[in-house]
Amino acid sequence: MDKHVKGGKARAESLSVEARSEIASSAAKVRWDREKLLPKATHRGEIRIRDIVLPCAVLTDGTRVITELSLNSILGTSGGGKQRQLRKASGVNWPLALSSKALEPFLPLVFAEGELLPIEYKDGRRKAKGYDAKILPKMCDVWLRARDAKVLQDQQLHKALAADMLMRGLAQVGIVALVDEATGYQDQREKDELHQLLGIYLSEEKLTWAKRFPDEFYKQIYRLHEWHWPSDGNKHPGYVGKLTNQLVYECLPKGVLEELRVRNPKKEGSGQRQWKHHQFLSDDIGQNDLRDHLLQLITLMRISKNWPTFIGHFEFAFPTPGQQIAFELEETRK
């Protein structure tokens, strides 16, 4: 028996029961605290490419992972005992699926430093280990380079065939999209992206009112409709407000108008909103986007002889919202 092992055993035996219990409790606490910091799998699924099935997950920090076990089943070895010993002895952390001697010359040509570090995470109650899903195409590339260099043994050629099949499948759609689809994470991703957009597009607090809509914007609406400009240029009929929503706010990024309606609800009884929607747009992003959009609209209005002509220009520039305005136009003619 190793002398260090003997010494450690002797020291343990010399400790009291209370001391040993305290040491064990401290060690357990350290392990527990370390595990609490691990990211958790929030979405799980399987990538299927022909006959290949790869379990995958999305973690709380947004990392897409593929388990080492699933990588081994496709590109690695069924046993892995010898490879695990060799990997442990050499101090490397890359997947067993890349532990063949024939692959080693190609690893530095494909992978950047640190790219093959394993990722530990919690999958329910158990602790799991995987790798960033983005390394999968590169793993396949390593196998194919080794095949083309004719350094693989005959019993390894079926792994290169699997790598070739995976690469062809991954060429059609990115690995991140595959993981998101397999786990259902794309729905959450869209929510997160919307949340990030609203975070920069809208202001945390309502801004002080300032004139954001140039008079020309409204004067052009009146000109194109052949309406008389009101004596009080600050008061317009409700239909003008409806057009403003369709021409402006419905053209803002998806989800912005819905959030504006939540932050600026209609008052009970009157049906009017207490503030202007533009007071909730962020000063640096939302307000600038509003200004640029209004300038585009005014330009389209200036080159239009009448409302139908303008609608044609508008539908060409902003096709989806334009369809709604064309419908309103037809109704006003009845």
mmCIF file of N, CA and C in Angstrom, residues 42 59 65 126 132 142 173 177 212 272 275 280 294 298:
data_model
loop_
_atom_site.group_PDB
_atom_site.id
_atom_site.type_symbol
_atom_site.label_atom_id
_atom_site.label_comp_id
_atom_site.label_asym_id
_atom_site.label_seq_id
_atom_site.Cartn_x
_atom_site.Cartn_y
_atom_site.Cartn_z
ATOM 1 N N THR A 42 -32.949 22.980 -18.375
ATOM 2 C CA THR A 42 -34.337 23.470 -18.362
ATOM 3 C C THR A 42 -35.167 22.872 -19.488
ATOM 4 N N LEU A 59 -29.342 24.634 -21.000
ATOM 5 C CA LEU A 59 -29.106 24.913 -19.596
ATOM 6 C C LEU A 59 -29.643 26.289 -19.207
ATOM 7 N N VAL A 65 -26.161 21.779 -24.810
ATOM 8 C CA VAL A 65 -25.191 20.717 -24.571
ATOM 9 C C VAL A 65 -25.671 19.399 -25.154
ATOM 10 N N ARG A 126 -29.810 14.336 -10.669
ATOM 11 C CA ARG A 126 -28.468 13.804 -10.911
ATOM 12 C C ARG A 126 -27.554 14.853 -11.547
ATOM 13 N N ASP A 132 -20.407 21.498 -25.125
ATOM 14 C CA ASP A 132 -21.125 22.493 -25.910
ATOM 15 C C ASP A 132 -21.507 21.889 -27.262
ATOM 16 N N VAL A 142 -12.922 16.377 -37.514
ATOM 17 C CA VAL A 142 -11.707 15.654 -37.116
ATOM 18 C C VAL A 142 -11.735 14.228 -37.646
ATOM 19 N N VAL A 173 -29.087 22.516 -41.401
ATOM 20 C CA VAL A 173 -29.616 23.371 -40.330
ATOM 21 C C VAL A 173 -28.607 23.403 -39.201
ATOM 22 N N ALA A 177 -29.990 25.500 -33.738
ATOM 23 C CA ALA A 177 -31.402 25.426 -34.107
ATOM 24 C C ALA A 177 -31.942 24.015 -33.879
ATOM 25 N N ARG A 212 -43.111 64.767 -30.681
ATOM 26 C CA ARG A 212 -42.366 63.780 -31.473
ATOM 27 C C ARG A 212 -42.905 63.672 -32.894
ATOM 28 N N GLN A 272 -59.903 56.764 -23.645
ATOM 29 C CA GLN A 272 -58.696 57.465 -24.061
ATOM 30 C C GLN A 272 -57.509 57.004 -23.215
ATOM 31 N N TRP A 275 -51.556 58.886 -21.497
ATOM 32 C CA TRP A 275 -50.320 59.445 -22.032
ATOM 33 C C TRP A 275 -50.198 59.074 -23.512
ATOM 34 N N PHE A 280 -43.151 56.270 -23.773
ATOM 35 C CA PHE A 280 -42.608 55.055 -23.189
ATOM 36 C C PHE A 280 -41.478 54.466 -24.035
ATOM 37 N N LEU A 294 -40.904 58.085 -39.031
ATOM 38 C CA LEU A 294 -41.750 59.219 -39.421
ATOM 39 C C LEU A 294 -41.166 59.943 -40.625
ATOM 40 N N ILE A 298 -43.162 60.543 -44.147
ATOM 41 C CA ILE A 298 -43.364 61.873 -44.720
ATOM 42 C C ILE A 298 -42.814 61.926 -46.138
#
